[in-house]
Amino acid sequence: MTKIDPNAPIGVFDSGVGGLTVAREIMRNLPMEKIIYFGDTARVPYGSKSRDTVIRYSRQIVRFLREQQVKAIVVACNTASALALSTLEKESDIPIIGVVKPGARVAIETTKKKRVGVIATEATINSHLYRELIRQMDPEITVVGRPCPLFVPLVEEGWLHDSVTETVARRYLKDLQDQDIDTLILGCTHYPLLRSLIGEIMGERVTLVNPAYETSLALKRLLEAGGMMNPGTARSEFPYRFFVSDAAEKFKHFANSILPFDVNMTEQINIEEY
């Protein structure tokens, strides 16, 4: 294991803007930590890509983040967590965590009826990772998955409060409404941005689980256990840096709409070089 500098930043990556929901929770719960965020906006969405392609993309991003000398990496993408995380963990000499396990754990603690729903990309649903993790921890729980592939482009387009998005959501969620679930995992980092709409459709009897918050707590435990927490003695003037593979201005505009501060600059890089 590489000797790690506690003042080094955390690397966070996603297929696009969705991982900003994870970065936002890290900012709230670990305010001393610096963050380098990469959004693969040129190749979004990941949810319709093959396992081999998602692993290749993820390896390139990890190589880029390692060049930035990050001390840990958060795979803030459910699809990449489901398809690439185990490969990345084997190849890495710094800690790497995903968003699937923390979400699965809190769903188990939340459900009373032992009926849990998962909405996610097609790749995440088809990997059955949420179902396998939940059943490992509690075999009595029934897990019902529903892919919602159009949610990602709708969120990336900024159509959070649009009638088209509501129509699509009602159509996707109708199956789950008939399944008598009491807990629903928002199994894609884009989906918390549709939380109010999803909650309205599913009703008060269904508790929504946002893995982003739990992931930030899992990261905190990991840093504490490894003596890697930033002591805050060398606070940077610009603690958060943002990189994308395309459409930097569009990304910056979206980031400013959901983060608790203004993002002044987003840098575009050619991720295919890594």
Short mmCIF file of C-alpha atoms in Angstrom, two decimals:
data_model
loop_
_atom_site.label_atom_id
_atom_site.label_comp_id
_atom_site.label_asym_id
_atom_site.label_seq_id
_atom_site.Cartn_x
_atom_site.Cartn_y
_atom_site.Cartn_z
CA MET A 1 0.00 0.00 0.00
CA THR A 2 1.29 3.43 -1.01
CA LYS A 3 2.15 5.89 1.78
CA ILE A 4 -0.73 8.35 1.73
CA ASP A 5 -0.61 12.11 2.39
CA PRO A 6 -3.64 13.13 4.52
CA ASN A 7 -3.62 16.54 2.79
CA ALA A 8 -4.12 14.89 -0.62
CA PRO A 9 -7.54 15.23 -2.28
CA ILE A 10 -10.31 12.66 -2.66
CA GLY A 11 -10.99 11.59 -6.24
CA VAL A 12 -14.67 11.31 -7.18
CA PHE A 13 -15.91 10.20 -10.60
CA ASP A 14 -19.14 9.58 -12.42
CA SER A 15 -20.39 9.21 -15.98
CA GLY A 16 -21.63 12.81 -15.86
CA VAL A 17 -23.24 15.20 -13.42
CA GLY A 18 -25.01 12.64 -11.21
CA GLY A 19 -21.97 12.03 -9.03
CA LEU A 20 -22.21 15.64 -7.89
CA THR A 21 -24.89 14.39 -5.47
CA VAL A 22 -22.18 12.23 -3.86
CA ALA A 23 -19.62 15.06 -3.94
CA ARG A 24 -22.19 17.33 -2.27
CA GLU A 25 -22.60 14.88 0.64
CA ILE A 26 -18.81 14.54 1.01
CA MET A 27 -18.54 18.35 1.15
CA ARG A 28 -21.18 18.44 3.90
CA ASN A 29 -19.88 15.55 5.99
CA LEU A 30 -16.13 15.93 5.45
CA PRO A 31 -15.70 19.72 5.14
CA MET A 32 -11.90 19.62 5.55
CA GLU A 33 -11.38 17.30 2.58
CA LYS A 34 -10.30 18.47 -0.86
CA ILE A 35 -12.07 16.93 -3.86
CA ILE A 36 -11.11 16.36 -7.48
CA TYR A 37 -14.24 15.50 -9.46
CA PHE A 38 -14.31 13.98 -12.94
CA GLY A 39 -17.51 13.72 -14.99
CA ASP A 40 -17.26 11.64 -18.16
CA THR A 41 -19.70 13.88 -20.02
CA ALA A 42 -18.42 12.83 -23.47
CA ARG A 43 -19.40 9.20 -22.92
CA VAL A 44 -22.49 9.43 -20.72
CA PRO A 45 -24.59 7.35 -20.09
CA TYR A 46 -22.74 4.28 -18.79
CA GLY A 47 -25.95 2.38 -18.06
CA SER A 48 -26.37 1.08 -21.62
CA LYS A 49 -22.69 0.16 -22.08
CA SER A 50 -21.15 -3.32 -21.73
CA ARG A 51 -19.15 -4.43 -18.68
CA ASP A 52 -15.88 -4.39 -20.67
CA THR A 53 -16.50 -0.84 -21.87
CA VAL A 54 -17.37 0.46 -18.38
CA ILE A 55 -14.22 -1.20 -16.98
CA ARG A 56 -12.09 0.41 -19.72
CA TYR A 57 -13.60 3.85 -19.10
CA SER A 58 -13.18 3.47 -15.33
CA ARG A 59 -9.53 2.44 -15.65
CA GLN A 60 -8.80 5.53 -17.75
CA ILE A 61 -10.44 7.78 -15.15
CA VAL A 62 -8.57 6.12 -12.28
CA ARG A 63 -5.30 6.71 -14.15
CA PHE A 64 -6.21 10.39 -14.54
CA LEU A 65 -7.13 10.74 -10.85
CA ARG A 66 -3.91 9.00 -9.80
CA GLU A 67 -2.00 11.64 -11.78
CA GLN A 68 -3.73 14.21 -9.55
CA GLN A 69 -2.24 12.33 -6.57
CA VAL A 70 -5.55 11.57 -4.85
CA LYS A 71 -5.45 9.56 -1.60
CA ALA A 72 -8.71 7.64 -2.18
CA ILE A 73 -11.27 7.27 -4.95
CA VAL A 74 -15.06 7.23 -4.74
CA VAL A 75 -16.76 5.58 -7.71
CA ALA A 76 -19.81 7.86 -7.58
CA CYS A 77 -21.61 5.90 -10.27
CA ASN A 78 -23.81 2.90 -9.60
CA THR A 79 -23.13 1.34 -13.01
CA ALA A 80 -19.35 1.59 -12.59
CA SER A 81 -19.68 0.39 -8.97
CA ALA A 82 -21.66 -2.62 -10.18
CA LEU A 83 -19.50 -3.51 -13.20
CA ALA A 84 -15.98 -2.21 -12.56
CA LEU A 85 -15.38 -1.73 -8.82
CA SER A 86 -14.12 -5.26 -8.06
CA THR A 87 -11.61 -4.98 -10.92
CA LEU A 88 -10.46 -1.51 -9.84
CA GLU A 89 -10.01 -2.62 -6.22
CA LYS A 90 -7.68 -5.46 -7.28
CA GLU A 91 -5.57 -3.12 -9.41
CA SER A 92 -5.32 -0.19 -6.98
CA ASP A 93 -2.81 0.58 -4.26
CA ILE A 94 -5.09 3.25 -2.72
CA PRO A 95 -8.58 2.73 -1.25
CA ILE A 96 -11.49 2.71 -3.71
CA ILE A 97 -15.14 2.59 -2.63
CA GLY A 98 -18.41 2.54 -4.56
CA VAL A 99 -21.98 3.60 -3.85
CA VAL A 100 -23.80 0.25 -4.03
CA LYS A 101 -22.86 -1.35 -0.67
CA PRO A 102 -23.73 1.69 1.49
CA GLY A 103 -27.13 1.97 -0.23
CA ALA A 104 -27.86 -1.73 0.17
CA ARG A 105 -26.97 -1.62 3.86
CA VAL A 106 -29.32 1.27 4.69
CA ALA A 107 -32.16 -0.31 2.70
CA ILE A 108 -31.90 -3.44 4.86
CA GLU A 109 -32.05 -1.31 8.01
CA THR A 110 -35.05 0.63 6.66
CA THR A 111 -37.44 -1.98 5.28
CA LYS A 112 -40.16 -3.34 7.58
CA LYS A 113 -41.99 -5.52 5.05
CA LYS A 114 -38.73 -6.96 3.69
CA ARG A 115 -39.70 -5.79 0.22
CA VAL A 116 -37.16 -3.44 -1.36
CA GLY A 117 -37.30 -1.80 -4.78
CA VAL A 118 -34.30 -0.63 -6.79
CA ILE A 119 -34.43 1.80 -9.69
CA ALA A 120 -31.22 2.15 -11.69
CA THR A 121 -29.69 1.95 -15.15
CA GLU A 122 -30.13 -1.21 -17.20
CA ALA A 123 -26.52 -2.27 -16.51
CA THR A 124 -26.91 -1.93 -12.73
CA ILE A 125 -30.24 -3.79 -12.69
CA ASN A 126 -28.92 -6.55 -14.99
CA SER A 127 -25.83 -7.02 -12.79
CA HIS A 128 -28.19 -7.99 -9.91
CA LEU A 129 -25.56 -6.56 -7.54
CA TYR A 130 -28.04 -4.80 -5.25
CA ARG A 131 -30.14 -7.96 -5.01
CA GLU A 132 -27.12 -10.17 -4.29
CA LEU A 133 -25.72 -7.84 -1.62
CA ILE A 134 -29.07 -7.43 0.11
CA ARG A 135 -29.85 -11.17 0.02
CA GLN A 136 -26.38 -11.95 1.43
CA MET A 137 -27.12 -9.73 4.44
CA ASP A 138 -30.79 -10.76 4.80
CA PRO A 139 -32.01 -13.71 2.67
CA GLU A 140 -35.63 -13.00 3.62
CA ILE A 141 -35.74 -9.70 1.73
CA THR A 142 -37.36 -9.64 -1.71
CA VAL A 143 -35.67 -7.20 -4.10
CA VAL A 144 -37.56 -5.86 -7.12
CA GLY A 145 -35.49 -4.05 -9.76
CA ARG A 146 -36.68 -1.64 -12.44
CA PRO A 147 -34.37 -0.04 -15.03
CA CYS A 148 -35.13 3.64 -15.72
CA PRO A 149 -32.72 4.48 -18.56
CA LEU A 150 -34.35 7.76 -19.59
CA PHE A 151 -33.85 9.36 -16.16
CA VAL A 152 -30.15 10.04 -16.78
CA PRO A 153 -30.52 12.04 -20.02
CA LEU A 154 -33.53 13.89 -18.57
CA VAL A 155 -31.51 14.91 -15.50
CA GLU A 156 -28.48 15.82 -17.62
CA GLU A 157 -30.78 17.98 -19.75
CA GLY A 158 -31.88 19.77 -16.57
CA TRP A 159 -35.53 18.71 -16.98
CA LEU A 160 -36.07 18.10 -13.27
CA HIS A 161 -39.50 19.76 -13.08
CA ASP A 162 -40.82 19.03 -16.56
CA SER A 163 -44.09 17.33 -17.54
CA VAL A 164 -42.16 14.98 -19.85
CA THR A 165 -40.05 13.76 -16.90
CA GLU A 166 -43.18 13.25 -14.79
CA THR A 167 -44.84 11.21 -17.55
CA VAL A 168 -41.75 9.01 -17.92
CA ALA A 169 -41.42 8.58 -14.13
CA ARG A 170 -45.05 7.55 -13.67
CA ARG A 171 -44.69 4.95 -16.43
CA TYR A 172 -41.47 3.51 -14.98
CA LEU A 173 -42.69 3.46 -11.37
CA LYS A 174 -46.11 1.93 -12.01
CA ASP A 175 -44.63 -1.60 -11.86
CA LEU A 176 -43.08 -0.88 -8.46
CA GLN A 177 -46.29 0.63 -7.10
CA ASP A 178 -47.93 -2.76 -7.69
CA GLN A 179 -45.15 -4.68 -5.87
CA ASP A 180 -46.00 -3.59 -2.28
CA ILE A 181 -42.46 -2.35 -1.56
CA ASP A 182 -41.84 -0.10 1.45
CA THR A 183 -38.29 0.96 0.59
CA LEU A 184 -36.91 2.21 -2.73
CA ILE A 185 -33.19 2.59 -3.47
CA LEU A 186 -32.37 5.45 -5.84
CA GLY A 187 -29.73 3.26 -7.49
CA CYS A 188 -28.18 5.87 -9.76
CA THR A 189 -26.49 9.05 -8.59
CA HIS A 190 -28.61 11.12 -10.96
CA TYR A 191 -31.86 9.96 -9.36
CA PRO A 192 -31.69 11.94 -6.06
CA LEU A 193 -32.18 15.03 -8.22
CA LEU A 194 -35.64 13.59 -9.03
CA ARG A 195 -36.27 12.65 -5.40
CA SER A 196 -39.28 14.93 -4.83
CA LEU A 197 -41.03 13.69 -8.00
CA ILE A 198 -40.28 10.01 -7.24
CA GLY A 199 -41.44 10.48 -3.64
CA GLU A 200 -44.66 12.11 -4.77
CA ILE A 201 -45.42 9.23 -7.16
CA MET A 202 -44.51 6.43 -4.73
CA GLY A 203 -46.31 8.00 -1.76
CA GLU A 204 -45.53 8.35 1.95
CA ARG A 205 -45.53 4.59 2.65
CA VAL A 206 -42.35 4.12 0.62
CA THR A 207 -39.05 5.33 2.09
CA LEU A 208 -36.52 6.53 -0.47
CA VAL A 209 -32.88 5.56 0.10
CA ASN A 210 -30.21 7.92 -1.26
CA PRO A 211 -26.88 6.03 -1.28
CA ALA A 212 -24.90 9.30 -1.64
CA TYR A 213 -25.25 10.21 2.04
CA GLU A 214 -24.30 6.72 3.23
CA THR A 215 -21.32 6.68 0.87
CA SER A 216 -19.98 9.89 2.41
CA LEU A 217 -20.20 8.28 5.88
CA ALA A 218 -18.48 5.11 4.59
CA LEU A 219 -15.69 7.30 3.19
CA LYS A 220 -15.34 9.06 6.53
CA ARG A 221 -14.99 5.73 8.35
CA LEU A 222 -12.42 4.55 5.80
CA LEU A 223 -10.31 7.72 6.15
CA GLU A 224 -10.49 7.62 9.95
CA ALA A 225 -9.49 3.96 10.08
CA GLY A 226 -6.50 4.58 7.82
CA GLY A 227 -5.35 7.78 9.54
CA MET A 228 -6.03 9.66 6.29
CA MET A 229 -8.41 12.41 7.46
CA ASN A 230 -7.30 15.86 6.33
CA PRO A 231 -6.31 17.76 9.48
CA GLY A 232 -7.26 21.06 7.84
CA THR A 233 -3.92 22.69 8.61
CA ALA A 234 -3.09 23.25 4.93
CA ARG A 235 -6.49 24.41 3.69
CA SER A 236 -6.44 25.18 -0.02
CA GLU A 237 -7.96 28.35 -1.42
CA PHE A 238 -9.61 26.18 -4.07
CA PRO A 239 -10.38 22.86 -2.32
CA TYR A 240 -12.65 21.57 -5.09
CA ARG A 241 -11.58 21.07 -8.71
CA PHE A 242 -13.79 19.85 -11.53
CA PHE A 243 -12.83 18.08 -14.76
CA VAL A 244 -14.99 16.78 -17.60
CA SER A 245 -14.45 15.04 -20.93
CA ASP A 246 -16.87 17.33 -22.82
CA ALA A 247 -19.30 20.27 -22.48
CA ALA A 248 -17.50 22.05 -19.64
CA GLU A 249 -19.79 25.12 -19.63
CA LYS A 250 -22.94 23.00 -19.50
CA PHE A 251 -21.47 20.97 -16.63
CA LYS A 252 -20.50 24.13 -14.73
CA HIS A 253 -24.01 25.56 -15.10
CA PHE A 254 -25.53 22.33 -13.77
CA ALA A 255 -23.04 22.08 -10.90
CA ASN A 256 -23.88 25.61 -9.83
CA SER A 257 -27.56 24.65 -9.64
CA ILE A 258 -27.01 21.84 -7.09
CA LEU A 259 -23.80 22.58 -5.17
CA PRO A 260 -23.72 24.94 -2.15
CA PHE A 261 -21.19 27.29 -3.79
CA ASP A 262 -20.32 28.65 -7.23
CA VAL A 263 -18.10 26.54 -9.45
CA ASN A 264 -15.92 29.13 -11.18
CA MET A 265 -14.04 26.83 -13.51
CA THR A 266 -14.40 23.40 -15.04
CA GLU A 267 -11.48 21.98 -17.04
CA GLN A 268 -12.02 19.78 -20.08
CA ILE A 269 -9.52 16.97 -20.71
CA ASN A 270 -9.13 14.23 -23.31
CA ILE A 271 -9.77 11.16 -21.15
CA GLU A 272 -8.94 8.83 -24.07
CA GLU A 273 -5.27 9.76 -23.57
CA TYR A 274 -5.22 7.90 -20.22
#
